[in-house]
PDB file of C-alpha atoms in Angstrom:
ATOM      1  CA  UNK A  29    -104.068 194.797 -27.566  1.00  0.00           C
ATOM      2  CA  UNK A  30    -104.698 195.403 -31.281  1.00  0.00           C
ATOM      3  CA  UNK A  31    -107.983 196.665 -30.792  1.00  0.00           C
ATOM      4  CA  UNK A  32    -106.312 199.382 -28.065  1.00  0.00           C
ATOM      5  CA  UNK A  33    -103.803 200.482 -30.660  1.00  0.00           C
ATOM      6  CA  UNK A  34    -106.153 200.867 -33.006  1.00  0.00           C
ATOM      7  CA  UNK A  35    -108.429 203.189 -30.960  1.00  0.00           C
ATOM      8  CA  UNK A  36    -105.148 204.657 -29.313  1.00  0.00           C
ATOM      9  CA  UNK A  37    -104.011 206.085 -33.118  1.00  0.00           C
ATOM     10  CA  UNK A  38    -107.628 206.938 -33.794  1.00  0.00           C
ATOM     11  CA  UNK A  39    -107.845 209.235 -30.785  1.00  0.00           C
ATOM     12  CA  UNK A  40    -104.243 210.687 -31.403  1.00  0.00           C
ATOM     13  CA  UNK A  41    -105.205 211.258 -35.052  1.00  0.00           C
ATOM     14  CA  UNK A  42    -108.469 213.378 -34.126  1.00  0.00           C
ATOM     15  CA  UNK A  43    -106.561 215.049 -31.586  1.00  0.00           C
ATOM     16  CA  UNK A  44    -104.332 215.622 -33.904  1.00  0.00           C
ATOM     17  CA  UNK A  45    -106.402 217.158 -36.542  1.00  0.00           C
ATOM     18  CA  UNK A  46    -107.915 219.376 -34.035  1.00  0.00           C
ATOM     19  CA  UNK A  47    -104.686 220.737 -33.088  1.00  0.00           C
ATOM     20  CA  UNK A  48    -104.087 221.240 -36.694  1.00  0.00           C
ATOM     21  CA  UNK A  49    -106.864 222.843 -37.457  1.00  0.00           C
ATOM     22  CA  UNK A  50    -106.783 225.427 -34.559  1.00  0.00           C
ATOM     23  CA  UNK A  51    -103.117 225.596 -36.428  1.00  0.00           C
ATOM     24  CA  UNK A  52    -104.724 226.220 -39.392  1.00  0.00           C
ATOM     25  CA  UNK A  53    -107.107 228.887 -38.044  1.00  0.00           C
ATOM     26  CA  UNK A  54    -104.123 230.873 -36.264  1.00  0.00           C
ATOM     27  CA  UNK A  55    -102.413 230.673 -39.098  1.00  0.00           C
ATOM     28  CA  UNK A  56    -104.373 231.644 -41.654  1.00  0.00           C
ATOM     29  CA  UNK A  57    -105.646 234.630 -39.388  1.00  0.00           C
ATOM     30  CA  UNK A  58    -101.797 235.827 -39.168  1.00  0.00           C
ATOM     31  CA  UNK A  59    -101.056 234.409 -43.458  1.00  0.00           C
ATOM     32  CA  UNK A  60     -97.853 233.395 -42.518  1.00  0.00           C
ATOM     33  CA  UNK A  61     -96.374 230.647 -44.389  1.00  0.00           C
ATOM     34  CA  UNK A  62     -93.859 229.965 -42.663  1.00  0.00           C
ATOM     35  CA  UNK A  63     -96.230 228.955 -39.529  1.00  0.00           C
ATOM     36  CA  UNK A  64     -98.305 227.141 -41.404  1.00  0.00           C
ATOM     37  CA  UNK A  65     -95.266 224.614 -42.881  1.00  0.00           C
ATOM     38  CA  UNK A  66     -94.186 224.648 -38.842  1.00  0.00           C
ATOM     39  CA  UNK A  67     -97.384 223.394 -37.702  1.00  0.00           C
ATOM     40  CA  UNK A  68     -97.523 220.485 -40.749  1.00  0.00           C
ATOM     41  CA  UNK A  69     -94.467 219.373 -39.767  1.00  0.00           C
ATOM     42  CA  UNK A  70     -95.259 219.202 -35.702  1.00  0.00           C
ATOM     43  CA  UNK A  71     -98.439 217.501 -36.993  1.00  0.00           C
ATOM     44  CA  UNK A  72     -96.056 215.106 -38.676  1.00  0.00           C
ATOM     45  CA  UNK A  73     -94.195 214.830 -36.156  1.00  0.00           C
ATOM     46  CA  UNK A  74     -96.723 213.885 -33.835  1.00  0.00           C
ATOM     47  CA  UNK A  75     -98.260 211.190 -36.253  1.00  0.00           C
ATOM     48  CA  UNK A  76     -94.969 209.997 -36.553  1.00  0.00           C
ATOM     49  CA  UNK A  77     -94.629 209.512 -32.637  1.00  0.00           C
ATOM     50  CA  UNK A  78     -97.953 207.828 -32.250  1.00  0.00           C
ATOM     51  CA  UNK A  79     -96.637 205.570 -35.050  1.00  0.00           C
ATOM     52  CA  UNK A  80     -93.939 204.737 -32.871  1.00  0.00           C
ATOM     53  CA  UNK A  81     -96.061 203.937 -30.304  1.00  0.00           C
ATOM     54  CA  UNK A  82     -98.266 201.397 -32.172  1.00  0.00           C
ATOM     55  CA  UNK A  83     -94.645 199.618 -33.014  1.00  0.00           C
ATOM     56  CA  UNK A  84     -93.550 199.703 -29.437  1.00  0.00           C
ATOM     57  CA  UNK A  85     -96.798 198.232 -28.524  1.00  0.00           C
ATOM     58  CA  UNK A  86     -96.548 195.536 -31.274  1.00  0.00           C
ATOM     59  CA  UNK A  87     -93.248 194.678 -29.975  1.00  0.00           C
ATOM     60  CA  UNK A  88     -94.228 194.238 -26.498  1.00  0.00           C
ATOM     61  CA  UNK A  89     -96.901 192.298 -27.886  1.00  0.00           C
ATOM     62  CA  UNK A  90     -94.367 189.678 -29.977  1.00  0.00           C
ATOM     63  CA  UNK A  91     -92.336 189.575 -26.755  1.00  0.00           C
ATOM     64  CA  UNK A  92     -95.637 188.391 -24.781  1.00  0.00           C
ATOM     65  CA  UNK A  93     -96.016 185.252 -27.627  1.00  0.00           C
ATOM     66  CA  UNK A  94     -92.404 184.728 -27.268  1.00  0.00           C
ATOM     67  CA  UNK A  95     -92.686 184.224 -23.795  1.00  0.00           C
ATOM     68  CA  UNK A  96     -96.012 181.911 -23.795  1.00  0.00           C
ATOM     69  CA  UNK A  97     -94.142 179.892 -27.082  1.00  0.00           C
ATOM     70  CA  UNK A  98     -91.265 179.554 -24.294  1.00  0.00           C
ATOM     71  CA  UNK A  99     -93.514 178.111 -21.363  1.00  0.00           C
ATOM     72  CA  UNK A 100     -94.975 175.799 -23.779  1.00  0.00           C
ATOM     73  CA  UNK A 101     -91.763 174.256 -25.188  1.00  0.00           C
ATOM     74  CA  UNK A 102     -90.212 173.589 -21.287  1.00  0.00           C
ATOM     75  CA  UNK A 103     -93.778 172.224 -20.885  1.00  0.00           C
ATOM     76  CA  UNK A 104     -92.496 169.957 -23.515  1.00  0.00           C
ATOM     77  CA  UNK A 105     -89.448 169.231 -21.861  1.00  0.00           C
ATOM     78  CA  UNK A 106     -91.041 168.244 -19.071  1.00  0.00           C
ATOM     79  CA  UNK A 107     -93.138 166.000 -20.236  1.00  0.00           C
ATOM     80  CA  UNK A 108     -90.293 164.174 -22.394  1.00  0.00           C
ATOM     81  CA  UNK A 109     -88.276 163.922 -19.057  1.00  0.00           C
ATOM     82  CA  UNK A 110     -91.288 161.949 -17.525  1.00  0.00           C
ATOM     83  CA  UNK A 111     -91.399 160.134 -20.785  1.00  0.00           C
ATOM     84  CA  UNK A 112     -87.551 158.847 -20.583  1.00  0.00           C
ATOM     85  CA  UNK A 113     -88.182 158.315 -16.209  1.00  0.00           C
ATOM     86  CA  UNK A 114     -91.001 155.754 -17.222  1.00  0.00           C
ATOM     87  CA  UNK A 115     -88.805 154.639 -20.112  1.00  0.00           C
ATOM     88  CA  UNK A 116     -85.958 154.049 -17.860  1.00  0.00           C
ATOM     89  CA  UNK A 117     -88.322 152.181 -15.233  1.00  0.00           C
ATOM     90  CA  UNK A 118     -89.132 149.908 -17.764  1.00  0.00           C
ATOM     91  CA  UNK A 119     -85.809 148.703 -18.463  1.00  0.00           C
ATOM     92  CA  UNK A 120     -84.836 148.178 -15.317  1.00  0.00           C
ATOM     93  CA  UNK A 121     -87.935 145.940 -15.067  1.00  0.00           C
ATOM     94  CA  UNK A 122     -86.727 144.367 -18.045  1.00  0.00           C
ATOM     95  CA  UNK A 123     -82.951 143.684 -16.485  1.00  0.00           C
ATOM     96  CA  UNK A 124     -85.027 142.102 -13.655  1.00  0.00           C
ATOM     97  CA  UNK A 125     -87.159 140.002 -15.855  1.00  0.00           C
ATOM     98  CA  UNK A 126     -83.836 138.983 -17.690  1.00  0.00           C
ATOM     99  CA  UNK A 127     -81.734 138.136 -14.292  1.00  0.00           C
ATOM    100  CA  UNK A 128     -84.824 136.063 -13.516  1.00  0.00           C
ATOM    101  CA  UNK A 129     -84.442 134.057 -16.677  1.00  0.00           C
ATOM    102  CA  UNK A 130     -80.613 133.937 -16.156  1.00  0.00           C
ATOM    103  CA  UNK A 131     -80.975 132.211 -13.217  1.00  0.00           C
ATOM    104  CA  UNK A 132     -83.492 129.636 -14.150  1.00  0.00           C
ATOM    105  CA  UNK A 133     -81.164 128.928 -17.159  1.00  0.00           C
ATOM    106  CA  UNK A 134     -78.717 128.565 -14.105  1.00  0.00           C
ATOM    107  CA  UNK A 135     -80.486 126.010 -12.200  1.00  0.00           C
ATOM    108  CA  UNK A 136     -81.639 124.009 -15.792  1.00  0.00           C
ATOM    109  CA  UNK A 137     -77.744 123.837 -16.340  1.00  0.00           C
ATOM    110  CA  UNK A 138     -77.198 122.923 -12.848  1.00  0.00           C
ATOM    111  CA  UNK A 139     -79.825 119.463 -13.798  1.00  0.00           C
ATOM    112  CA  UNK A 140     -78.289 119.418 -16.879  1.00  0.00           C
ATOM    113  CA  UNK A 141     -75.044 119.095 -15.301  1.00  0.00           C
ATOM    114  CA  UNK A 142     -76.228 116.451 -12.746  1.00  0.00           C
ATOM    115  CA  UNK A 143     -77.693 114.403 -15.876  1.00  0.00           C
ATOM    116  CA  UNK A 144     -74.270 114.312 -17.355  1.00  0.00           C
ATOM    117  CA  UNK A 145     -72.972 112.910 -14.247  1.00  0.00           C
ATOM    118  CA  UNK A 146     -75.433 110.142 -14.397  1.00  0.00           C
ATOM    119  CA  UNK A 147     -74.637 109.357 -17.985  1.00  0.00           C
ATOM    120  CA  UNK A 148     -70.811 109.069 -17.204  1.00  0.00           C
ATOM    121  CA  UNK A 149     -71.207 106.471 -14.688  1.00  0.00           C
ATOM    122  CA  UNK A 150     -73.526 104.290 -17.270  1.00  0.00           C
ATOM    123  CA  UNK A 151     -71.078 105.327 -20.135  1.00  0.00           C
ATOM    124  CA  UNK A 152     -67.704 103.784 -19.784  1.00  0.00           C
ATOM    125  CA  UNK A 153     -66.360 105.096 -23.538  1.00  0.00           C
ATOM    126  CA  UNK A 154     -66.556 109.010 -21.748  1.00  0.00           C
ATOM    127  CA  UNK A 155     -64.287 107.715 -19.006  1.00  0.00           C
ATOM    128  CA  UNK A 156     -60.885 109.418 -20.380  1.00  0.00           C
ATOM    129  CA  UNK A 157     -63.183 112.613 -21.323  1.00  0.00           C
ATOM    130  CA  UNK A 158     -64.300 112.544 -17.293  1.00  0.00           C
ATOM    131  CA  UNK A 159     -60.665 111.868 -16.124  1.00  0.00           C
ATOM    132  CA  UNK A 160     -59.901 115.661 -18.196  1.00  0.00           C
ATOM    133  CA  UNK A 161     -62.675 117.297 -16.359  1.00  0.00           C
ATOM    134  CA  UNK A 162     -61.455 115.663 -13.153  1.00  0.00           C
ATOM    135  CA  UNK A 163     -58.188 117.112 -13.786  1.00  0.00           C
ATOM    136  CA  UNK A 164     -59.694 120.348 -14.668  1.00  0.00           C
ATOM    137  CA  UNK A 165     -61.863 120.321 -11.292  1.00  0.00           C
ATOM    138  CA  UNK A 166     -58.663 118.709  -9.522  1.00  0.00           C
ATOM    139  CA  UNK A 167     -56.459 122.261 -10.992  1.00  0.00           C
ATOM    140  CA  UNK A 168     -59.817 124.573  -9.602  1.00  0.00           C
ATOM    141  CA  UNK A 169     -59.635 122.852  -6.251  1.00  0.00           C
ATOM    142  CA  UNK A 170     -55.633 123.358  -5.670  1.00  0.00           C
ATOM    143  CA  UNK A 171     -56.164 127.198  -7.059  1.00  0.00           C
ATOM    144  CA  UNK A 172     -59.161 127.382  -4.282  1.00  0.00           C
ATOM    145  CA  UNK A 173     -56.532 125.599  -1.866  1.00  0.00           C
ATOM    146  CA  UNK A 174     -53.742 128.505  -2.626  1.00  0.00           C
ATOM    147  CA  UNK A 175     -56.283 131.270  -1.998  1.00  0.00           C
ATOM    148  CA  UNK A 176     -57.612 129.736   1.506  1.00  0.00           C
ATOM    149  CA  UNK A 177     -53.801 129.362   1.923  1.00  0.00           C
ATOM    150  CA  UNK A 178     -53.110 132.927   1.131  1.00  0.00           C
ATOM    151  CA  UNK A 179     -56.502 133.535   3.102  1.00  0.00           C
ATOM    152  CA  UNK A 180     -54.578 131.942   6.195  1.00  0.00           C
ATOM    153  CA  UNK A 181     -51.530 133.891   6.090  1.00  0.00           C
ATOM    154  CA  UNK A 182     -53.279 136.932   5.959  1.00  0.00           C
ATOM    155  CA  UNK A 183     -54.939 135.726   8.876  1.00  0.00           C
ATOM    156  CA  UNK A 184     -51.559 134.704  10.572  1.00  0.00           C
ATOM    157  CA  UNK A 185     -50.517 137.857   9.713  1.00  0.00           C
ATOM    158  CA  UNK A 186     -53.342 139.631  11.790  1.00  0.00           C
ATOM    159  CA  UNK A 187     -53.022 137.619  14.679  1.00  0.00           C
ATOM    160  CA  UNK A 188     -48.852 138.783  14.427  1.00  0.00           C
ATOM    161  CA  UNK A 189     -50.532 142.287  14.346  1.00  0.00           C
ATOM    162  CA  UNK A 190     -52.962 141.515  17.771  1.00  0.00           C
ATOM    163  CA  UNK A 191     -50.323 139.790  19.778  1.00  0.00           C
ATOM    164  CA  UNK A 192     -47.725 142.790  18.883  1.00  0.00           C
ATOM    165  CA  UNK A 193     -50.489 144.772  20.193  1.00  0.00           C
ATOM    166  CA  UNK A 194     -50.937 142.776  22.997  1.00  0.00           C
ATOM    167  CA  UNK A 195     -47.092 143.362  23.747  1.00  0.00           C
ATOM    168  CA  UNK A 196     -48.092 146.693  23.332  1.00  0.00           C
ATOM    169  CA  UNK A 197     -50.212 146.746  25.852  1.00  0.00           C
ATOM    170  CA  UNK A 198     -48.550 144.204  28.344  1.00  0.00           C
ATOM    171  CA  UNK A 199     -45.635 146.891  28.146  1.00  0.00           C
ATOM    172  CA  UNK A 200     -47.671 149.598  28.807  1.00  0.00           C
ATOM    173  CA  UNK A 201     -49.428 147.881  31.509  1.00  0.00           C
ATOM    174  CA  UNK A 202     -45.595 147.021  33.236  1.00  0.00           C
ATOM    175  CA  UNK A 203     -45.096 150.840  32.864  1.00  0.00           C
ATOM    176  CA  UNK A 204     -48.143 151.255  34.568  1.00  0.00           C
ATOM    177  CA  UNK A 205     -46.942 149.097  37.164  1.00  0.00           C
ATOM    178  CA  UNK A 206     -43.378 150.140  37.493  1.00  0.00           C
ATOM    179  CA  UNK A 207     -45.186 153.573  38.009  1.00  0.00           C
ATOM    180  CA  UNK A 208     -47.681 152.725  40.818  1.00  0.00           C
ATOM    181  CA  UNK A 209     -44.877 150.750  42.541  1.00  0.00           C
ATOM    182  CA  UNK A 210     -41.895 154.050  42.612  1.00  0.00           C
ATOM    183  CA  UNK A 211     -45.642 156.099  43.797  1.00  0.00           C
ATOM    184  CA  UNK A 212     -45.775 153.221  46.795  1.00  0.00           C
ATOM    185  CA  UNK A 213     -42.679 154.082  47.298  1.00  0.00           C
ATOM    186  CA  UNK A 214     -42.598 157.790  47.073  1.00  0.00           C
ATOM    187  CA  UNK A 215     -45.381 157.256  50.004  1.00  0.00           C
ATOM    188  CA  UNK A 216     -43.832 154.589  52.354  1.00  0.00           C
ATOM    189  CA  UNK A 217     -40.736 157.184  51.881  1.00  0.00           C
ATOM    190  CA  UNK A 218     -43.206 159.986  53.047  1.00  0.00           C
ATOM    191  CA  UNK A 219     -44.459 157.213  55.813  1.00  0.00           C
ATOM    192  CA  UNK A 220     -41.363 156.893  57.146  1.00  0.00           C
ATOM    193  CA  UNK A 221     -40.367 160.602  57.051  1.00  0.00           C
ATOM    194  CA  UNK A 222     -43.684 161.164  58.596  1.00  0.00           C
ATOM    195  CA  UNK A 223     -42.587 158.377  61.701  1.00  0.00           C
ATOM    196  CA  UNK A 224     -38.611 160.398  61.955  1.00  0.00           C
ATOM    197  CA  UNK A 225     -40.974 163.755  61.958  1.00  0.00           C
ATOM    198  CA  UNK A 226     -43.324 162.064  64.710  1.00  0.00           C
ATOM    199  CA  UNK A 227     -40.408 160.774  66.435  1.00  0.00           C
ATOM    200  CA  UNK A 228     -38.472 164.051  66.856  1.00  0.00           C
ATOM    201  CA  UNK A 229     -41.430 165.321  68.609  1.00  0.00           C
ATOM    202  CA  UNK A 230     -41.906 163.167  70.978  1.00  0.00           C
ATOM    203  CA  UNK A 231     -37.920 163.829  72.232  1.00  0.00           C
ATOM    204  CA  UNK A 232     -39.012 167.706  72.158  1.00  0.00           C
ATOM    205  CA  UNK A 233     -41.850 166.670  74.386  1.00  0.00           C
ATOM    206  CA  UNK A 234     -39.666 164.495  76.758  1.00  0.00           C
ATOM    207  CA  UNK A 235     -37.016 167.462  76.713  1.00  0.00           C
ATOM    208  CA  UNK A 236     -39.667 169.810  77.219  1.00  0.00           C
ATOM    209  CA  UNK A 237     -41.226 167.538  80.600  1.00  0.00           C
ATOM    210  CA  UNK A 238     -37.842 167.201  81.581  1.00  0.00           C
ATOM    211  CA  UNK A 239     -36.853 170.571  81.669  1.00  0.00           C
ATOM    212  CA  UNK A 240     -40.102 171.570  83.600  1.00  0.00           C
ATOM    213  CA  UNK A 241     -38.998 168.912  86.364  1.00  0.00           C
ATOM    214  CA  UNK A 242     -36.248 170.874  86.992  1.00  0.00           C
TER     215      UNK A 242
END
């Protein structure tokens, strides 16, 4: 890019003098001062043009770094987000590794625990010490007895829920009923209106045979 400026302002300045001189030429041919000073300063003019230009060009050229200093620093981010992923992946690896221990600690209390038991049935001075711990275990058991016994009205409460459903539906079901029965009887009604319709034409008939008798 530099090296087209370069030969860009080069060009315009030869140009440029050639215009000049043929300036120069007409000018001198026709001694007027006053075109002479016109042509310097569209001469000037020009060079200052082509000057501004070069800086146009120098400023696209800035903007071009910008940009690749731009694609380099999210290139940067990028890679720093994969750095914190694998970061993060190794501390949940860690939390793993540290539930693991926390449960073998678990089950070395849990021995630990059964080892105390043994030593309070060989140890008769801890007796009162085990009699608190009872107690304690005795006040854990009755709390776990009030929540299965809060556990079993909620369940008693359900089954109130079901069987009002089932009333629900045993209701619903005599509706049902009380429906299809009045329908039987809408139709043995139609039945025996059907019969009464049946039977007064048979009498037309037997009027009808009568009458032809005659």
């Amino acid at each position: 890019m530099s090296h087209f400026c370069r030969t860009f302002r080069k060009q315009s300045e030869q140009s440029l003098w050639k215009t000049f001189i043929r300036l120069s030429d007409t000018f001198t041919s026709s001694v007027s001062s006053h075109r002479i000073e016109s042509g310097t300063s569209k001469v000037e003019s020009g060079t200052s043009k082509v000057e501004s230009d070069t800086s146009k060009v120098e400023s696209d050229t800035s903007k071009v770094e910008s940009g690749t200093s731009k694609v380099e620093s999210d290139t940067s981010k990028v890679e720093s987000g994969t750095s914190k992923v694998e970061s993060d992946t190794s501390k949940v690896e860690s939390d793993t590794s540290k539930v693991e221990s926390d449960t073998s600690k678990v089950e070395s209390d849990t021995s630990k625990v059964e080892s105390d038991t043994s030593k309070v049935e060989s140890d008769t001075s801890k007796v009162e010490s085990d009699t608190s711990k009872v107690e304690s275990d005795s006040s854990k058991v009755e709390s776990g007895t009030s929540k299965v016994e809060s556990g079993t009205s909620k369940v008693e409460s359900g089954t109130s829920k079901v069987e009002s459903g089932t009333s629900k539906v045993e209701s619903g079901t005599s509706k049902v009923e009380s429906g299809t029965s009045k329908v039987e009887s809408g139709t043995s009604k139609v039945g025996s209106g059907t019969s009464k319709v049946e039977s007064g034409t048979s009498k037309v008939e037997s009027g009808t045979s009568t009458h032809v008798r005659d």
